[in-house]
């Protein structure tokens, strides 16, 4: 083959792959992922003569409490799951029943295949409700409350335990009072907020648990986080290219067509 033929062959092989990668990258980068909210600090370093700035985001620490089934559980027990968190108390007659009902609706939205006769897919999201009145809300009280609202125990915890631990977690770890327009007393966590945590326990959003528009955004953001890539994992682009059997078939056909075309051109040119 002459140089032009080799160049044409390379073009026939690599253009489909290049187009696929460009389209794949563009489609991924077009998604507006939920941002991280709580910035701990900014670290600067010099790398190859350039000043690089890194944001260090606040990672929610672990907490161990009792759920409404009497089990001792920890926030980090559910590795690889997104979490939706809220705060309530069972004797509340204002916002709490509405928050629990809406959390229940959100849980039901994860029915497998969208079929109401199917079981809830509990592998995606863990719902967590902290009582802010643990002196009254014992395990048995929480169990009765959960049953009243049809809580699926497989992926929803109602938690009780040390009041100091719960309040410290709310204000120091989740910072439920930040970016909030509603007044909130430091002595009593009473908020309409749902907090979204990603799989690594970073806060990715605050939502009004009584507002349908805000809840729709929460459901959408959960979907985005389900698709979010783990930056620590090695790229699988090369393996994906190998697995693209349909693309390789097109390339092979293009190469065969190119070779046959070049032969016919040679015959014509004598």
Tab-separated table of C-alpha atoms in Angstrom:
chain	number	residue	atom	x	y	z
A	1	UNK	CA	0.000	0.000	0.000
A	2	UNK	CA	1.117	3.548	-0.700
A	3	UNK	CA	1.046	6.355	1.873
A	4	UNK	CA	-2.376	7.617	0.789
A	5	UNK	CA	-3.875	4.158	1.178
A	6	UNK	CA	-2.421	3.742	4.662
A	7	UNK	CA	-3.681	7.173	5.680
A	8	UNK	CA	-7.148	6.358	4.367
A	9	UNK	CA	-7.165	3.083	6.259
A	10	UNK	CA	-6.236	4.820	9.510
A	11	UNK	CA	-8.993	7.358	8.982
A	12	UNK	CA	-11.539	4.592	8.385
A	13	UNK	CA	-10.510	2.867	11.606
A	14	UNK	CA	-10.142	5.766	14.047
A	15	UNK	CA	-12.856	8.235	13.012
A	16	UNK	CA	-15.756	6.036	14.322
A	17	UNK	CA	-13.960	5.533	17.645
A	18	UNK	CA	-13.144	9.229	17.949
A	19	UNK	CA	-16.747	10.219	17.196
A	20	UNK	CA	-18.042	7.774	19.796
A	21	UNK	CA	-15.703	9.091	22.496
A	22	UNK	CA	-16.539	12.731	21.721
A	23	UNK	CA	-20.277	12.070	21.899
A	24	UNK	CA	-19.908	10.029	25.089
A	25	UNK	CA	-17.871	12.752	26.801
A	26	UNK	CA	-20.246	15.505	25.679
A	27	UNK	CA	-23.301	13.632	26.960
A	28	UNK	CA	-21.701	13.031	30.372
A	29	UNK	CA	-20.423	16.566	30.817
A	30	UNK	CA	-23.841	18.009	29.913
A	31	UNK	CA	-25.413	16.686	33.131
A	32	UNK	CA	-25.655	19.314	35.871
A	33	UNK	CA	-24.584	17.220	38.863
A	34	UNK	CA	-25.657	18.241	42.387
A	35	UNK	CA	-22.855	20.292	43.890
A	36	UNK	CA	-21.116	19.675	47.200
A	37	UNK	CA	-22.267	22.157	49.809
A	38	UNK	CA	-20.011	22.274	52.849
A	39	UNK	CA	-16.471	23.537	52.250
A	40	UNK	CA	-14.008	22.784	55.055
A	41	UNK	CA	-10.937	24.455	53.618
A	42	UNK	CA	-8.986	25.269	50.470
A	43	UNK	CA	-5.525	23.772	50.023
A	44	UNK	CA	-2.966	25.153	47.592
A	45	UNK	CA	0.066	23.313	46.291
A	46	UNK	CA	2.715	23.721	43.609
A	47	UNK	CA	2.863	21.000	40.984
A	48	UNK	CA	5.287	21.205	38.055
A	49	UNK	CA	5.745	24.894	38.664
A	50	UNK	CA	2.024	25.651	38.686
A	51	UNK	CA	-0.095	26.728	41.628
A	52	UNK	CA	-3.023	24.302	42.073
A	53	UNK	CA	-5.971	24.953	44.372
A	54	UNK	CA	-7.952	22.034	45.859
A	55	UNK	CA	-11.271	22.325	47.707
A	56	UNK	CA	-11.575	20.084	50.754
A	57	UNK	CA	-15.276	19.363	51.276
A	58	UNK	CA	-16.788	18.402	54.593
A	59	UNK	CA	-17.348	14.666	54.877
A	60	UNK	CA	-20.117	13.762	57.319
A	61	UNK	CA	-18.735	11.750	60.213
A	62	UNK	CA	-20.254	8.502	61.406
A	63	UNK	CA	-22.910	8.250	64.102
A	64	UNK	CA	-24.254	5.180	65.915
A	65	UNK	CA	-27.838	5.052	67.242
A	66	UNK	CA	-30.782	2.660	67.615
A	67	UNK	CA	-33.361	2.229	64.888
A	68	UNK	CA	-37.085	1.613	65.342
A	69	UNK	CA	-36.488	-2.156	65.258
A	70	UNK	CA	-34.178	-1.971	68.263
A	71	UNK	CA	-31.020	-2.552	66.181
A	72	UNK	CA	-27.807	-0.618	66.807
A	73	UNK	CA	-26.876	0.898	63.452
A	74	UNK	CA	-24.315	3.344	62.076
A	75	UNK	CA	-24.475	5.814	59.235
A	76	UNK	CA	-21.540	4.059	57.557
A	77	UNK	CA	-23.184	0.628	57.719
A	78	UNK	CA	-24.838	1.258	54.359
A	79	UNK	CA	-21.773	1.558	52.140
A	80	UNK	CA	-22.423	2.483	48.527
A	81	UNK	CA	-25.913	3.851	49.183
A	82	UNK	CA	-27.208	7.389	48.775
A	83	UNK	CA	-28.961	8.764	51.869
A	84	UNK	CA	-31.927	11.075	52.410
A	85	UNK	CA	-32.062	12.436	55.957
A	86	UNK	CA	-34.662	14.388	57.929
A	87	UNK	CA	-35.516	15.303	61.543
A	88	UNK	CA	-38.859	14.832	63.288
A	89	UNK	CA	-40.553	13.837	66.553
A	90	UNK	CA	-43.596	11.622	66.927
A	91	UNK	CA	-45.696	13.999	69.069
A	92	UNK	CA	-45.324	16.819	66.514
A	93	UNK	CA	-48.651	18.055	65.187
A	94	UNK	CA	-47.325	20.574	62.671
A	95	UNK	CA	-44.733	19.768	59.974
A	96	UNK	CA	-43.566	16.276	60.974
A	97	UNK	CA	-46.519	14.173	59.729
A	98	UNK	CA	-46.267	15.884	56.329
A	99	UNK	CA	-42.517	15.253	56.180
A	100	UNK	CA	-42.996	11.576	57.014
A	101	UNK	CA	-45.759	11.156	54.434
A	102	UNK	CA	-43.593	12.758	51.739
A	103	UNK	CA	-40.597	10.650	52.709
A	104	UNK	CA	-42.850	7.595	52.391
A	105	UNK	CA	-43.955	8.710	48.917
A	106	UNK	CA	-40.310	9.173	47.950
A	107	UNK	CA	-39.523	5.676	49.215
A	108	UNK	CA	-42.426	4.245	47.207
A	109	UNK	CA	-41.099	5.954	44.066
A	110	UNK	CA	-38.250	3.434	44.059
A	111	UNK	CA	-40.528	0.494	43.312
A	112	UNK	CA	-38.763	-1.912	40.981
A	113	UNK	CA	-39.795	-1.277	37.420
A	114	UNK	CA	-42.356	1.307	38.529
A	115	UNK	CA	-44.855	-1.477	39.227
A	116	UNK	CA	-46.780	-1.040	42.483
A	117	UNK	CA	-47.011	-4.810	42.868
A	118	UNK	CA	-43.244	-5.137	42.924
A	119	UNK	CA	-41.012	-4.729	45.959
A	120	UNK	CA	-39.142	-1.511	46.670
A	121	UNK	CA	-35.570	-1.497	45.362
A	122	UNK	CA	-33.687	-1.039	48.630
A	123	UNK	CA	-30.211	-1.112	47.079
A	124	UNK	CA	-30.151	2.519	45.924
A	125	UNK	CA	-31.236	4.852	48.727
A	126	UNK	CA	-31.285	4.637	52.514
A	127	UNK	CA	-33.855	6.892	54.195
A	128	UNK	CA	-32.949	8.093	57.691
A	129	UNK	CA	-35.190	9.989	60.111
A	130	UNK	CA	-33.685	11.265	63.381
A	131	UNK	CA	-35.997	11.985	66.281
A	132	UNK	CA	-35.193	15.306	67.959
A	133	UNK	CA	-37.118	14.209	71.065
A	134	UNK	CA	-35.320	10.972	72.015
A	135	UNK	CA	-36.415	11.229	75.679
A	136	UNK	CA	-39.976	10.524	74.553
A	137	UNK	CA	-39.371	8.682	71.269
A	138	UNK	CA	-38.216	5.281	72.451
A	139	UNK	CA	-37.726	2.321	70.126
A	140	UNK	CA	-41.291	1.091	70.694
A	141	UNK	CA	-42.774	4.553	70.100
A	142	UNK	CA	-40.818	4.885	66.850
A	143	UNK	CA	-41.918	1.401	65.763
A	144	UNK	CA	-45.596	2.306	66.233
A	145	UNK	CA	-45.079	5.582	64.370
A	146	UNK	CA	-43.272	3.822	61.499
A	147	UNK	CA	-46.043	1.252	61.172
A	148	UNK	CA	-48.666	3.992	61.119
A	149	UNK	CA	-47.001	5.590	58.095
A	150	UNK	CA	-46.265	2.342	56.265
A	151	UNK	CA	-42.495	2.575	56.569
A	152	UNK	CA	-40.581	-0.137	54.694
A	153	UNK	CA	-38.008	-1.282	57.250
A	154	UNK	CA	-35.567	-2.564	54.625
A	155	UNK	CA	-34.264	0.885	53.698
A	156	UNK	CA	-35.692	3.363	56.184
A	157	UNK	CA	-34.378	3.890	59.687
A	158	UNK	CA	-36.093	5.964	62.352
A	159	UNK	CA	-33.324	6.632	64.869
A	160	UNK	CA	-33.213	7.448	68.559
A	161	UNK	CA	-30.438	7.690	71.126
A	162	UNK	CA	-28.333	10.385	72.746
A	163	UNK	CA	-29.900	13.823	72.274
A	164	UNK	CA	-26.480	15.496	72.374
A	165	UNK	CA	-25.207	13.192	69.608
A	166	UNK	CA	-28.258	13.805	67.400
A	167	UNK	CA	-28.157	17.586	67.809
A	168	UNK	CA	-24.400	17.704	67.282
A	169	UNK	CA	-24.831	15.662	64.132
A	170	UNK	CA	-27.587	17.957	62.852
A	171	UNK	CA	-25.736	21.221	63.425
A	172	UNK	CA	-22.060	20.293	63.124
A	173	UNK	CA	-22.124	17.537	60.516
A	174	UNK	CA	-25.183	18.211	58.332
A	175	UNK	CA	-25.332	21.927	59.209
A	176	UNK	CA	-29.090	21.998	58.711
A	177	UNK	CA	-29.219	25.650	59.746
A	178	UNK	CA	-26.938	26.813	56.896
A	179	UNK	CA	-28.373	28.291	53.689
A	180	UNK	CA	-31.771	28.203	55.389
A	181	UNK	CA	-34.376	30.928	55.230
A	182	UNK	CA	-36.502	29.419	57.996
A	183	UNK	CA	-35.649	30.374	61.602
A	184	UNK	CA	-34.142	27.553	63.634
A	185	UNK	CA	-33.400	27.402	67.341
A	186	UNK	CA	-30.059	25.864	68.385
A	187	UNK	CA	-31.930	24.202	71.236
A	188	UNK	CA	-34.486	22.411	69.068
A	189	UNK	CA	-33.989	20.960	65.587
A	190	UNK	CA	-37.339	21.623	63.937
A	191	UNK	CA	-36.922	21.952	60.184
A	192	UNK	CA	-38.695	21.040	56.963
A	193	UNK	CA	-35.401	20.135	55.357
A	194	UNK	CA	-34.446	16.883	53.696
A	195	UNK	CA	-30.675	16.489	53.360
A	196	UNK	CA	-29.131	14.497	50.508
A	197	UNK	CA	-25.868	12.619	51.154
A	198	UNK	CA	-23.907	10.901	48.412
A	199	UNK	CA	-22.277	7.479	48.680
A	200	UNK	CA	-19.167	9.035	50.264
A	201	UNK	CA	-21.283	10.946	52.835
A	202	UNK	CA	-20.822	14.434	51.403
A	203	UNK	CA	-23.834	16.769	51.592
A	204	UNK	CA	-25.146	17.266	48.044
A	205	UNK	CA	-28.355	19.180	48.650
A	206	UNK	CA	-30.995	20.638	50.970
A	207	UNK	CA	-34.672	20.385	50.045
A	208	UNK	CA	-37.984	21.532	51.456
A	209	UNK	CA	-39.706	18.298	52.425
A	210	UNK	CA	-43.139	19.924	52.191
A	211	UNK	CA	-42.708	21.454	48.739
A	212	UNK	CA	-43.536	19.325	45.682
A	213	UNK	CA	-41.149	21.233	43.387
A	214	UNK	CA	-38.272	20.810	45.813
A	215	UNK	CA	-39.068	17.112	46.224
A	216	UNK	CA	-39.073	16.644	42.445
A	217	UNK	CA	-35.595	18.191	42.353
A	218	UNK	CA	-34.513	15.819	45.137
A	219	UNK	CA	-35.723	12.795	43.145
A	220	UNK	CA	-33.905	14.077	40.064
A	221	UNK	CA	-30.683	14.673	42.023
A	222	UNK	CA	-30.817	11.147	43.447
A	223	UNK	CA	-30.945	9.894	39.861
A	224	UNK	CA	-27.898	11.989	38.952
A	225	UNK	CA	-25.927	10.695	41.931
A	226	UNK	CA	-26.755	7.132	40.912
A	227	UNK	CA	-24.936	7.835	37.618
A	228	UNK	CA	-22.016	9.679	39.182
A	229	UNK	CA	-18.650	8.082	38.525
A	230	UNK	CA	-16.164	7.252	41.250
A	231	UNK	CA	-13.091	9.346	40.374
A	232	UNK	CA	-10.889	6.982	42.405
A	233	UNK	CA	-11.678	4.083	40.091
A	234	UNK	CA	-9.566	3.470	37.008
A	235	UNK	CA	-11.016	4.505	33.686
A	236	UNK	CA	-12.848	1.749	31.831
A	237	UNK	CA	-12.917	3.565	28.495
A	238	UNK	CA	-10.453	1.126	26.899
A	239	UNK	CA	-12.517	-1.890	27.943
A	240	UNK	CA	-15.663	-0.163	26.730
A	241	UNK	CA	-14.044	0.314	23.323
A	242	UNK	CA	-13.143	-3.384	23.218
A	243	UNK	CA	-16.722	-4.310	24.105
A	244	UNK	CA	-18.221	-2.235	21.291
A	245	UNK	CA	-18.810	-5.164	18.965
A	246	UNK	CA	-21.241	-3.204	16.800
A	247	UNK	CA	-18.653	-0.458	16.284
A	248	UNK	CA	-15.927	-2.940	15.376
A	249	UNK	CA	-18.268	-4.534	12.839
A	250	UNK	CA	-18.730	-1.135	11.185
A	251	UNK	CA	-14.960	-0.584	11.182
A	252	UNK	CA	-14.276	-4.016	9.615
A	253	UNK	CA	-16.864	-3.380	6.908
A	254	UNK	CA	-15.375	0.073	6.294
A	255	UNK	CA	-11.881	-1.416	5.938
A	256	UNK	CA	-13.123	-4.131	3.534
A	257	UNK	CA	-14.951	-1.522	1.482
A	258	UNK	CA	-11.828	0.667	1.428
A	259	UNK	CA	-9.571	-2.207	0.287
A	260	UNK	CA	-11.999	-3.221	-2.472
A	261	UNK	CA	-12.280	0.397	-3.570
A	262	UNK	CA	-8.495	0.786	-3.767
A	263	UNK	CA	-8.202	-2.432	-5.841
A	264	UNK	CA	-10.853	-1.239	-8.274
A	265	UNK	CA	-9.037	2.085	-8.583
A	266	UNK	CA	-5.784	0.284	-9.408
A	267	UNK	CA	-7.482	-1.775	-12.121
A	268	UNK	CA	-9.002	1.350	-13.631
A	269	UNK	CA	-5.646	3.104	-13.611
A	270	UNK	CA	-4.029	0.064	-15.227
